[in-house]
mmCIF file of C-alpha atoms in Angstrom:
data_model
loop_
_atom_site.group_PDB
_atom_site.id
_atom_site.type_symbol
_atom_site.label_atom_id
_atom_site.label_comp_id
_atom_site.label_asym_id
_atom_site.label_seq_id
_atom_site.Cartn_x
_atom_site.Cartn_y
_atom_site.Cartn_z
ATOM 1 C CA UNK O 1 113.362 98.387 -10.230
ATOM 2 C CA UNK O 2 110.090 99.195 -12.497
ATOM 3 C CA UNK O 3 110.724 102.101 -14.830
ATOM 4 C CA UNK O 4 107.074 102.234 -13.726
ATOM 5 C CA UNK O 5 108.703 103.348 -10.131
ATOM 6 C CA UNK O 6 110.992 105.975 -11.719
ATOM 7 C CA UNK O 7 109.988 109.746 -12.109
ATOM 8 C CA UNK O 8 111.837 112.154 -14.410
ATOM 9 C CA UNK O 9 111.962 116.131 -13.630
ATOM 10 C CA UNK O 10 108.930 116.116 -15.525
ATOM 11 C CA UNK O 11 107.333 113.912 -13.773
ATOM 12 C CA UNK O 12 107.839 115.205 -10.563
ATOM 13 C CA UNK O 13 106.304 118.342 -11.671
ATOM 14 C CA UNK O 14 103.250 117.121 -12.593
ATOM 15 C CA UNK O 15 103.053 115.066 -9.249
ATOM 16 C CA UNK O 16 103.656 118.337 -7.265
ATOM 17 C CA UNK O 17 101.508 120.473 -9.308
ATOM 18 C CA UNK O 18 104.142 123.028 -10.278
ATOM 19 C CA UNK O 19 106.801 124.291 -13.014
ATOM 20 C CA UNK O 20 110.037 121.790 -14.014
ATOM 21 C CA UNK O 21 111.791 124.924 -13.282
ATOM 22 C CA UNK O 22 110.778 124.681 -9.856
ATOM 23 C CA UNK O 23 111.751 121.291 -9.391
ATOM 24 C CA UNK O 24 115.100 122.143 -10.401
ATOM 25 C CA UNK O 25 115.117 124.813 -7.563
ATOM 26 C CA UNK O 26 113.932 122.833 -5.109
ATOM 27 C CA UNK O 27 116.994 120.499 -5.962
ATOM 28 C CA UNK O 28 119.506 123.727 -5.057
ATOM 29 C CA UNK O 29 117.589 124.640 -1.653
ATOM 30 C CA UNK O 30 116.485 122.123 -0.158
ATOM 31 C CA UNK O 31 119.110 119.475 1.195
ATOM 32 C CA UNK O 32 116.788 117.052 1.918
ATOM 33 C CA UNK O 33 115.322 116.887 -1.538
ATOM 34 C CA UNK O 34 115.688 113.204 -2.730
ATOM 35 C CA UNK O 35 119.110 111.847 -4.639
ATOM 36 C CA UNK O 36 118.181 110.680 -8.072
ATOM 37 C CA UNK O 37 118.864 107.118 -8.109
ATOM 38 C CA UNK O 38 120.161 107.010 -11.602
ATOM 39 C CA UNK O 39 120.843 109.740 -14.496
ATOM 40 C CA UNK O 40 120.210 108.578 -17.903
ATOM 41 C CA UNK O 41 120.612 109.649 -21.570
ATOM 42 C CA UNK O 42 117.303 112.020 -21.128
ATOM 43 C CA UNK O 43 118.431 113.109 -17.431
ATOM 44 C CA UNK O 44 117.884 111.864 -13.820
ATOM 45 C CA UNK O 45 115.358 109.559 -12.485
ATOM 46 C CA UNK O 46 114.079 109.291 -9.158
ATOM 47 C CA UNK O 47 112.267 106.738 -7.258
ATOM 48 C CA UNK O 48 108.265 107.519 -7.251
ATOM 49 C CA UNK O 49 107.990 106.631 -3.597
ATOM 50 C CA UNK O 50 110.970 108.786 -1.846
ATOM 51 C CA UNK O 51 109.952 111.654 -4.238
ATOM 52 C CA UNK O 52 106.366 111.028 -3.143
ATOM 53 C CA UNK O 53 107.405 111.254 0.524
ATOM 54 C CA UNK O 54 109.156 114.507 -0.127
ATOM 55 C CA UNK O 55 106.067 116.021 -1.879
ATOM 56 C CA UNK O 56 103.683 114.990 0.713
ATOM 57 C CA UNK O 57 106.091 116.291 3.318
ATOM 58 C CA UNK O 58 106.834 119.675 1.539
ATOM 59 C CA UNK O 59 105.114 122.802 2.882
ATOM 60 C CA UNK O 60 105.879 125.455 0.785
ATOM 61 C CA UNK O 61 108.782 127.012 2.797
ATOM 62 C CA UNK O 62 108.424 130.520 2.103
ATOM 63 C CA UNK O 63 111.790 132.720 0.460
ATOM 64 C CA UNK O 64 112.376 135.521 2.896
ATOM 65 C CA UNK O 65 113.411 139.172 1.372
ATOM 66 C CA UNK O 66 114.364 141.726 3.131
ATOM 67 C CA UNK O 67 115.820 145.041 1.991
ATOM 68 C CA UNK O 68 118.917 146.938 4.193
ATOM 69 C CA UNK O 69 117.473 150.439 3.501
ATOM 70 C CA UNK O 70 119.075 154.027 4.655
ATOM 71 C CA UNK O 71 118.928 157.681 3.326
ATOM 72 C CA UNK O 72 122.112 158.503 4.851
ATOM 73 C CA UNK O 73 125.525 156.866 3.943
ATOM 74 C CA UNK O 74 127.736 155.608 6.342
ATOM 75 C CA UNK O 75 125.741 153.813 8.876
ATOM 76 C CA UNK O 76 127.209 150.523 8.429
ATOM 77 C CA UNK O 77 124.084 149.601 6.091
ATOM 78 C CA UNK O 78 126.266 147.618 3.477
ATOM 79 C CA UNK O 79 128.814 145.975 5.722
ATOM 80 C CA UNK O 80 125.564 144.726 8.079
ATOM 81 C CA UNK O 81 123.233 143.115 5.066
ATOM 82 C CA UNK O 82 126.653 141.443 3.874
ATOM 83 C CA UNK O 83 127.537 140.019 7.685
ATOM 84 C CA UNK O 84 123.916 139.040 8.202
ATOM 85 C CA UNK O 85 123.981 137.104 4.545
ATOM 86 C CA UNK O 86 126.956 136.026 5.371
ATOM 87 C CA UNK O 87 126.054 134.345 8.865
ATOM 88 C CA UNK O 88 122.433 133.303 7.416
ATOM 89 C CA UNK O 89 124.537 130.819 4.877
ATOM 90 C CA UNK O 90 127.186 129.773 6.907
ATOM 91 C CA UNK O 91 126.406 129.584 10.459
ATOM 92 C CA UNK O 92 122.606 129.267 9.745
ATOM 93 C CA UNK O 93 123.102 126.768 7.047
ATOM 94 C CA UNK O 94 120.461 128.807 4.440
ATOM 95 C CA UNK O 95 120.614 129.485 0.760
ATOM 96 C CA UNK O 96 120.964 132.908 0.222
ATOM 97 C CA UNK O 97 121.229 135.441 -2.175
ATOM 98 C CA UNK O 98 122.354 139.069 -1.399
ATOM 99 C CA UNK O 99 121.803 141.494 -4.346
ATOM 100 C CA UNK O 100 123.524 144.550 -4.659
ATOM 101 C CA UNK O 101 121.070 147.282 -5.825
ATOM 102 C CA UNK O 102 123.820 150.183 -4.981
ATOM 103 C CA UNK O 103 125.531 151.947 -7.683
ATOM 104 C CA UNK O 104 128.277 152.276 -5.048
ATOM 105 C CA UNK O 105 129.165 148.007 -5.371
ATOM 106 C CA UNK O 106 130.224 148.230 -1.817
ATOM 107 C CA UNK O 107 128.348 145.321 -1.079
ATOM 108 C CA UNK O 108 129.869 143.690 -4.405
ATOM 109 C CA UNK O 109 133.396 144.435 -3.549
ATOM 110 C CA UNK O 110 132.953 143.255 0.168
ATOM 111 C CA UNK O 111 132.139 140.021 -1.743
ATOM 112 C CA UNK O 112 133.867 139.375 -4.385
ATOM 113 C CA UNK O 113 137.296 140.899 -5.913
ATOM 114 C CA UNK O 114 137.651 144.000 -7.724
ATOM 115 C CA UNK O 115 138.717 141.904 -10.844
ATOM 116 C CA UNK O 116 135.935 139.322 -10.791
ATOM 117 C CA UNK O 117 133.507 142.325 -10.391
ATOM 118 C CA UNK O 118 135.220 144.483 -13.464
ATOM 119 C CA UNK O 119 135.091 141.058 -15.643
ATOM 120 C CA UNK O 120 131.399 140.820 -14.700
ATOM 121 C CA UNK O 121 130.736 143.940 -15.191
ATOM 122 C CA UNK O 122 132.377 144.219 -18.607
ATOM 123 C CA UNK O 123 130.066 140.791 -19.777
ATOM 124 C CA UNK O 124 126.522 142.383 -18.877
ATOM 125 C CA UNK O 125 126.750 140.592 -15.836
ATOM 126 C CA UNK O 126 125.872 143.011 -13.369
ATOM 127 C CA UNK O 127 122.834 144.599 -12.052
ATOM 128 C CA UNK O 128 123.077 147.553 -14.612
ATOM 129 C CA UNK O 129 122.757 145.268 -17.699
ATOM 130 C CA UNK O 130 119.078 144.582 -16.708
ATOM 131 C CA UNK O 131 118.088 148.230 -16.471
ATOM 132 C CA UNK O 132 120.199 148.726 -19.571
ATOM 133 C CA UNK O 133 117.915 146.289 -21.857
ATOM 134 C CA UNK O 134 114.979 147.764 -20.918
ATOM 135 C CA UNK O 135 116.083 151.106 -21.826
ATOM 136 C CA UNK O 136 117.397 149.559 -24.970
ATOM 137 C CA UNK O 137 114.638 147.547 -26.261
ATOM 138 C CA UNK O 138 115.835 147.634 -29.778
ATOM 139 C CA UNK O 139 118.912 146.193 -28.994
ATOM 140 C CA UNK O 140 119.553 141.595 -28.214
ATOM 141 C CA UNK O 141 118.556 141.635 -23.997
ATOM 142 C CA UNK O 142 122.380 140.812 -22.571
ATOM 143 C CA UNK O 143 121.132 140.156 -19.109
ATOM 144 C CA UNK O 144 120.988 136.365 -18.240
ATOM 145 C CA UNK O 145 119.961 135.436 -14.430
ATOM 146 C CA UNK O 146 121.983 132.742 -14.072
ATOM 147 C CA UNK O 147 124.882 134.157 -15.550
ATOM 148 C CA UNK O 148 124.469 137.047 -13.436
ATOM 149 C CA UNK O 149 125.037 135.069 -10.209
ATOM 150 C CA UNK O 150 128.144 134.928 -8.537
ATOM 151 C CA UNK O 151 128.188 131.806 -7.007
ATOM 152 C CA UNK O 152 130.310 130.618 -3.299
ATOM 153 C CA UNK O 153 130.902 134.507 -2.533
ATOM 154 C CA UNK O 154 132.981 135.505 0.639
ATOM 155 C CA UNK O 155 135.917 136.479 1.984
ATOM 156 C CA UNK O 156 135.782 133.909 4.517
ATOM 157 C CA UNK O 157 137.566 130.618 3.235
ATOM 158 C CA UNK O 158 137.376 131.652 -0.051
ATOM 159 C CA UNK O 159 134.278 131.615 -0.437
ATOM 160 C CA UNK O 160 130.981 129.864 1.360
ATOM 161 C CA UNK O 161 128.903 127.475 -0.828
ATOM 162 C CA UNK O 162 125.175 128.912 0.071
ATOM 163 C CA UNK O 163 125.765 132.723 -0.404
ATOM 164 C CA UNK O 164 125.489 133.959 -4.260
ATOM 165 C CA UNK O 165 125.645 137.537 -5.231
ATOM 166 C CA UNK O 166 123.689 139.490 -7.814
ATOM 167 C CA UNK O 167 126.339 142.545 -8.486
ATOM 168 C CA UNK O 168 125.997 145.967 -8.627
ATOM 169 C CA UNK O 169 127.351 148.438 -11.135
ATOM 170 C CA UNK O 170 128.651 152.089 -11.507
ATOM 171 C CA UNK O 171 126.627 152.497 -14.120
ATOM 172 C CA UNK O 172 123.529 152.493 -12.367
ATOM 173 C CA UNK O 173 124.766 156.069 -11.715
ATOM 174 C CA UNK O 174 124.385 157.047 -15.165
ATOM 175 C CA UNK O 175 120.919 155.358 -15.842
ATOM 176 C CA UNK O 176 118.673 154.960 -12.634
ATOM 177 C CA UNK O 177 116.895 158.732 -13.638
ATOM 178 C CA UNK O 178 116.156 157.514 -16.683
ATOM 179 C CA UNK O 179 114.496 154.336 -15.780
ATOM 180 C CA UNK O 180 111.266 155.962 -14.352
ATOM 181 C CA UNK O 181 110.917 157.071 -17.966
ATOM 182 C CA UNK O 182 111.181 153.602 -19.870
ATOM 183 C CA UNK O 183 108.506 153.217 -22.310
ATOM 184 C CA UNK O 184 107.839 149.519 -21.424
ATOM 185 C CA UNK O 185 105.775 147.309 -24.032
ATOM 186 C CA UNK O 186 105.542 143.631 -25.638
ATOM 187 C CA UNK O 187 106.707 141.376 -23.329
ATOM 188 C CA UNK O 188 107.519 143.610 -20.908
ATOM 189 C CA UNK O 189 105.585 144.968 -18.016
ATOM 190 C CA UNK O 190 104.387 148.747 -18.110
ATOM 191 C CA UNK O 191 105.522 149.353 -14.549
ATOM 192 C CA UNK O 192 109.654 149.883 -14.201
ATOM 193 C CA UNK O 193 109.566 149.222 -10.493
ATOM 194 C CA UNK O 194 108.764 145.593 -11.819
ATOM 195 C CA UNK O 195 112.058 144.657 -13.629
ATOM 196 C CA UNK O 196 113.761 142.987 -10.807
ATOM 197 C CA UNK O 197 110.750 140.727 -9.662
ATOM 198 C CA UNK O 198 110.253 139.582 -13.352
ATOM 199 C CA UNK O 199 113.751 139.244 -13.615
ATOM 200 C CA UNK O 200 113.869 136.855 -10.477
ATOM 201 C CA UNK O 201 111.369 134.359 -11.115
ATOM 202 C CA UNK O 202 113.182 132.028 -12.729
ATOM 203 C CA UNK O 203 115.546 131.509 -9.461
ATOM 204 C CA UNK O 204 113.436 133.177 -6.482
ATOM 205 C CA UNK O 205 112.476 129.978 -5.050
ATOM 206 C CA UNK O 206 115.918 128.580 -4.925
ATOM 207 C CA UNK O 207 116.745 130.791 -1.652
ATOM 208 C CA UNK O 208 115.447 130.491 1.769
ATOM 209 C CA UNK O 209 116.702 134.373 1.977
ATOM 210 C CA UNK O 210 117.387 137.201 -0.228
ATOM 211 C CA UNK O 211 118.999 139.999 1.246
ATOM 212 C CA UNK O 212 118.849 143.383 -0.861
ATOM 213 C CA UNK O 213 121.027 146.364 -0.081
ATOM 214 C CA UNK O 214 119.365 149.472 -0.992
ATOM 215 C CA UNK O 215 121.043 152.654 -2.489
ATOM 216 C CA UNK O 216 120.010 155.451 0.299
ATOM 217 C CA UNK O 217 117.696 156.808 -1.719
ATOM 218 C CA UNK O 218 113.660 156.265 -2.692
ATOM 219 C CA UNK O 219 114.105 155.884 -6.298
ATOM 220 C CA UNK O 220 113.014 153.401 -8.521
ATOM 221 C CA UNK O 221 115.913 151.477 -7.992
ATOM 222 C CA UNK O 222 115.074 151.176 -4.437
ATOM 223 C CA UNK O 223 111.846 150.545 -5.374
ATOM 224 C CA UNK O 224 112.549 147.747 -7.393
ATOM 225 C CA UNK O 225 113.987 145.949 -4.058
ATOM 226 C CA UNK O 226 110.822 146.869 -2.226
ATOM 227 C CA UNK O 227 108.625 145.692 -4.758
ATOM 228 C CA UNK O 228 109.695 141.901 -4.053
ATOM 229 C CA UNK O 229 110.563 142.198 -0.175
ATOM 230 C CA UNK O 230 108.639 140.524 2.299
ATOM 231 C CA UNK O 231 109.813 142.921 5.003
ATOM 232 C CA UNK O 232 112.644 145.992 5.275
ATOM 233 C CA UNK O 233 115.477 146.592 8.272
ATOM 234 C CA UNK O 234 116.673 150.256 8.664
ATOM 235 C CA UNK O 235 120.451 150.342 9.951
ATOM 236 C CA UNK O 236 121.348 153.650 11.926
ATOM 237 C CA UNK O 237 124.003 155.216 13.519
ATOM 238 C CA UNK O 238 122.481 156.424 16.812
ATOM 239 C CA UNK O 239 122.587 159.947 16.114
ATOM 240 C CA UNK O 240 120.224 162.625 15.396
ATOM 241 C CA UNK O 241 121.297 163.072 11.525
ATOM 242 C CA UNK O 242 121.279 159.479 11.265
ATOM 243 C CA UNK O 243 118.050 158.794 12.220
ATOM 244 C CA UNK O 244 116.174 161.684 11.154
ATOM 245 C CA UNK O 245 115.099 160.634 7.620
ATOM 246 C CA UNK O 246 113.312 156.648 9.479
ATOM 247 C CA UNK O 247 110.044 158.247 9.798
ATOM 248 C CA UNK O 248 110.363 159.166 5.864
ATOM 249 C CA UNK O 249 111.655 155.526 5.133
ATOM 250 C CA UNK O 250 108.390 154.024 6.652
ATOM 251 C CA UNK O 251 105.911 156.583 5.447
ATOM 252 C CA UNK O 252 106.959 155.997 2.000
ATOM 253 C CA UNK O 253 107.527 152.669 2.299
ATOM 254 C CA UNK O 254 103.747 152.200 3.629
ATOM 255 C CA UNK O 255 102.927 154.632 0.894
ATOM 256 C CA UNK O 256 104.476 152.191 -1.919
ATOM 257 C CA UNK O 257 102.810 148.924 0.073
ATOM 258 C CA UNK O 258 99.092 150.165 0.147
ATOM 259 C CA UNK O 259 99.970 151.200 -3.673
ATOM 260 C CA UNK O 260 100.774 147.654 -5.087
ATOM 261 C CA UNK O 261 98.498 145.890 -2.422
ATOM 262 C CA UNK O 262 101.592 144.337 -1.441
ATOM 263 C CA UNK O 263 102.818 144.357 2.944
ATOM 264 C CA UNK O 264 106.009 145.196 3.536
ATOM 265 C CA UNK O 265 106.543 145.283 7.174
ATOM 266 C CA UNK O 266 109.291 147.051 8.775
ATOM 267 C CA UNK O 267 110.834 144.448 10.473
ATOM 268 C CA UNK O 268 113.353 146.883 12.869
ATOM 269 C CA UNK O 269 116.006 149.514 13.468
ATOM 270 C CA UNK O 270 119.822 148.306 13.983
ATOM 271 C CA UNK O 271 122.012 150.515 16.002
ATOM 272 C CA UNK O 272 125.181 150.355 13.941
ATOM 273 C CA UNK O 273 128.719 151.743 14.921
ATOM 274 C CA UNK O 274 127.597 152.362 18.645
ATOM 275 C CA UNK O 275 129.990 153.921 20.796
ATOM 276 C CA UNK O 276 130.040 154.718 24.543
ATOM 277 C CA UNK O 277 128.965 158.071 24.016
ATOM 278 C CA UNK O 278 125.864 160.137 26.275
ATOM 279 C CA UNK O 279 124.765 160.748 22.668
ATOM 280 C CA UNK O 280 124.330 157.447 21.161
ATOM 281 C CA UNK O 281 123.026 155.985 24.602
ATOM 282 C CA UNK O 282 120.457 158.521 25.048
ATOM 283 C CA UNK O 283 119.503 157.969 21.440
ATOM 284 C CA UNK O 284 119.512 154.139 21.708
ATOM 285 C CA UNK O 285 117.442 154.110 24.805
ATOM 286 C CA UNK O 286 114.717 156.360 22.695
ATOM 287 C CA UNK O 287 114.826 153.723 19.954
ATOM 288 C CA UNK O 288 114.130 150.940 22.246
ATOM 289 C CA UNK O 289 111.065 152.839 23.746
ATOM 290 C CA UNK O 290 110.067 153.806 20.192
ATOM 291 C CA UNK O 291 110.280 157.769 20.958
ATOM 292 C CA UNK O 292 111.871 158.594 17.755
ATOM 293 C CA UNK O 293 109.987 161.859 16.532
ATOM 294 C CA UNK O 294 107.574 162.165 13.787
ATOM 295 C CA UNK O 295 105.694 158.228 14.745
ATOM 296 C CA UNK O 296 102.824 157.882 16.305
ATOM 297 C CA UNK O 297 99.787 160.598 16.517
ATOM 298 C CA UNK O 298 98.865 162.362 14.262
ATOM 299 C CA UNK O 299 100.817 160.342 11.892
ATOM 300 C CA UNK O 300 99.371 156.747 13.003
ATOM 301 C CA UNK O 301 102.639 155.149 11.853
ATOM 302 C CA UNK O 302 103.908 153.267 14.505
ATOM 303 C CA UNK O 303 107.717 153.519 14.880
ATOM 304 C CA UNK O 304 109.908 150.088 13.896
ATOM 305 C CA UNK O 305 111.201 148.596 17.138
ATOM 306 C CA UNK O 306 114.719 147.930 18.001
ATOM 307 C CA UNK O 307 116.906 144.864 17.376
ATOM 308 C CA UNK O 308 118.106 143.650 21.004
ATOM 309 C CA UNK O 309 121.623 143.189 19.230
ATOM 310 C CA UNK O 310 123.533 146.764 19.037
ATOM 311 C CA UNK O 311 126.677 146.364 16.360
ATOM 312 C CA UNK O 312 129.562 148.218 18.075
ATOM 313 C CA UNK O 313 132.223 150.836 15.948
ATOM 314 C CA UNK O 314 135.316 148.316 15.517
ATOM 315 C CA UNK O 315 138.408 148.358 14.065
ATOM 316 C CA UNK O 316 137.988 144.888 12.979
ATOM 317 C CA UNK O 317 134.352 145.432 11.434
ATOM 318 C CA UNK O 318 135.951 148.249 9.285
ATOM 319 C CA UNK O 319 138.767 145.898 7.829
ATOM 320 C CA UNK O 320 136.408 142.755 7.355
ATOM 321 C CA UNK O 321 135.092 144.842 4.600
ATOM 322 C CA UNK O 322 138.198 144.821 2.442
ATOM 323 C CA UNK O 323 137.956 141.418 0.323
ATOM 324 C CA UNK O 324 142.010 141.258 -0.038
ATOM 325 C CA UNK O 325 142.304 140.681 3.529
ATOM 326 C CA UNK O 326 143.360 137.101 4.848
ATOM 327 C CA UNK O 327 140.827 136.116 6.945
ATOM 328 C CA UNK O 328 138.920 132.744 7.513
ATOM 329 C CA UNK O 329 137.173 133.051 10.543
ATOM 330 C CA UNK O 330 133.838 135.678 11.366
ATOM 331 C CA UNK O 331 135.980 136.585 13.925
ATOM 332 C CA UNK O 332 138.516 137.166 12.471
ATOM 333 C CA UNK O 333 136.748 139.297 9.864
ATOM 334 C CA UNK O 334 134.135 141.011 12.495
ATOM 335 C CA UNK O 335 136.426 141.056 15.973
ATOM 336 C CA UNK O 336 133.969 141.917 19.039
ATOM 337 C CA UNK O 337 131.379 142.780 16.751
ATOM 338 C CA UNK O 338 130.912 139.076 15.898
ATOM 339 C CA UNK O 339 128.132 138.521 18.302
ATOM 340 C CA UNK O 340 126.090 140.833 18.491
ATOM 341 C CA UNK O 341 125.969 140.117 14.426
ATOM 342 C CA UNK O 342 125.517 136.607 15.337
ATOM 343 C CA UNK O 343 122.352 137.476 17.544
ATOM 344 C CA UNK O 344 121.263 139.742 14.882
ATOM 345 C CA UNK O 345 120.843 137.110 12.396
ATOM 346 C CA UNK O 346 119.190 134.847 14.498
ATOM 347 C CA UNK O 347 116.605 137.670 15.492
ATOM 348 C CA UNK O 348 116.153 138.073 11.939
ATOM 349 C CA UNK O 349 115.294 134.314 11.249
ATOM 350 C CA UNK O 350 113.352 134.029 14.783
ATOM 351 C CA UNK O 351 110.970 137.216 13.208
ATOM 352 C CA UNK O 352 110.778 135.389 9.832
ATOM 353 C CA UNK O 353 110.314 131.913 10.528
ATOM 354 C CA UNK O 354 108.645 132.651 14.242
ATOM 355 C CA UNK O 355 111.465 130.751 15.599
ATOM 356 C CA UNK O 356 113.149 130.755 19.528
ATOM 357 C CA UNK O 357 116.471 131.078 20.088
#
């Protein structure tokens, strides 16, 4: 073959009009992206016309964010963004990233083992370590993006290949008031609630979905998710404490949209940890028929609707959150509450990619 007919990364950049870096993600997402036919001294080559095909082909596929966001503990937030990231990789064959913006690491625990998180942790591997160099600007930035990644996360079968994990941190409990006051200059931007999105660029485009779960609070940390998502899911036990803080959820998430010029639609409520109650029926049925006080006039907001899939209080959904446990099948780890995170997962992808299922 011509070495006229071969294209380097380089190359292919130029062809497609964008960054090498990007290149190299699409090579991680996409599984259709051409084999290099040969790898050389200076790195692989492909052939011009299959990586011509592919280009022409391409369309841009969009990365999907969405932040799992809650004022109130104890909904099942956590253990539902790590199912649905979960399912999206493994069941839904997508790349996906789930990054854990709670100082509580429940998310990172569910994921990964106590020890692999401490070691992380310990290297400036973690969430916390990118807050931390900005509030230390004098000191050598520790925080690396790709060393940050945990890569193959999961309790099932040790792991599954498409899901990666930014981790969370303790720490962030010590810091996240004093982020609002970083004095950001240089190379830095002057807004905190930017860190995260800078932070990301480099490997944004590499996932078809990046799930974010939120600390249950409006901070800037919580911000910082918000700032990059293209859409937010509240999870909610179906009781009057538990839902009572939505309306403030969207208002100040519409608030923070119209601020950066930015939409961030609320994409829906999940009923999490239903049980057979009057209560949490009578409460679910006012969700579906968006009733929930404080929407509508004279607020305008309209109220998010309802997922169709409920997520059921389990036994088995409680002890598919402890990473030590032997299990290797969903339903094994979620029991009865398998489907209905199954359908959830698909009603996320049918919002996001206007898909039927």
């Amino acid at each position: 073959m011509s070495m006229d007919n071969l294209l380097g990364l380089a190359e292919i950049a130029d062809l497609a009009g964008v960054t090498k870096q990007a290149v190299s993600n699409w090579r991680m997402r996409y599984d259709d992206f051409p084999r290099p036919i040969q790898n050389l001294q200076s790195g692989p080559v492909w052939d011009r016309e299959n990586i011509e095909a592919w280009v022409k082909g391409f369309k841009g596929k969009k990365t999907h964010v969405i932040s799992f966001i809650n004022l109130k503990g104890g909904v099942g937030k956590t253990l539902t963004a790590v199912a649905v990231a979960e399912m999206l990789a493994q069941e839904e064959n997508k790349h996906v990233l789930l990054i854990d913006l709670d100082p509580q690491t429940n998310a990172t625990v569910t994921l990964i083992s106590e020890e692999q998180w401490a070691e992380m942790d310990r290297d400036g591997r973690t969430i916390a370590q990118l807050f931390l160099d900005r509030l230390n600007q004098q000191d050598t930035p520790k925080f690396d993006i790709e060393n940050a990644i945990a890569r193959g996360v999961s309790t099932i079968n040790d792991g599954i290949a498409r899901l990666d994990l930014l981790p969370s941190s303790i720490r962030l409990i010590d810091i996240q008031d004093r982020i609002p006051m970083i004095a950001l200059s240089g190379n830095y931007t002057a807004n905190p609630s930017e860190i995260l999105r800078i932070a990301l660029q480099p490997v944004i485009d590499r996932y078809d979905y990046i799930i974010i779960d939120c600390p249950p609070s409006l901070g800037i940390i919580t911000k910082n998710g918000l700032r990059i998502s293209t859409g937010f899911i509240i999870p909610t036990i179906p009781d009057i404490v538990s839902t009572w803080g939505i309306y403030q959820i969207v208002n100040n998430v519409d608030k923070l949209a119209k601020d950066i010029g930015h939409p961030i639609p609320a994409l829906g409520i999940i009923a999490t940890k239903v049980q057979s109650n009057n209560l949490h029926r009578r409460v679910v049925a006012d969700l579906k028929d968006r009733r929930l006080g404080h929407f509508g006039d004279p607020s305008g907001l309209p109220q998010p609707p309802l997922f169709n899939n409920i997520i059921p209080q389990t036994v088995s959904v409680a002890r598919g959150a402890d990473v030590e446990a032997d299990i290797r099948t969903f339903k094994g780890k979620y029991g009865s509450a398998y489907d209905s995170l199954h359908g959830l997962t698909q009603e996320i992808i049918a919002l996001c990619e206007k898909k039927k299922y």
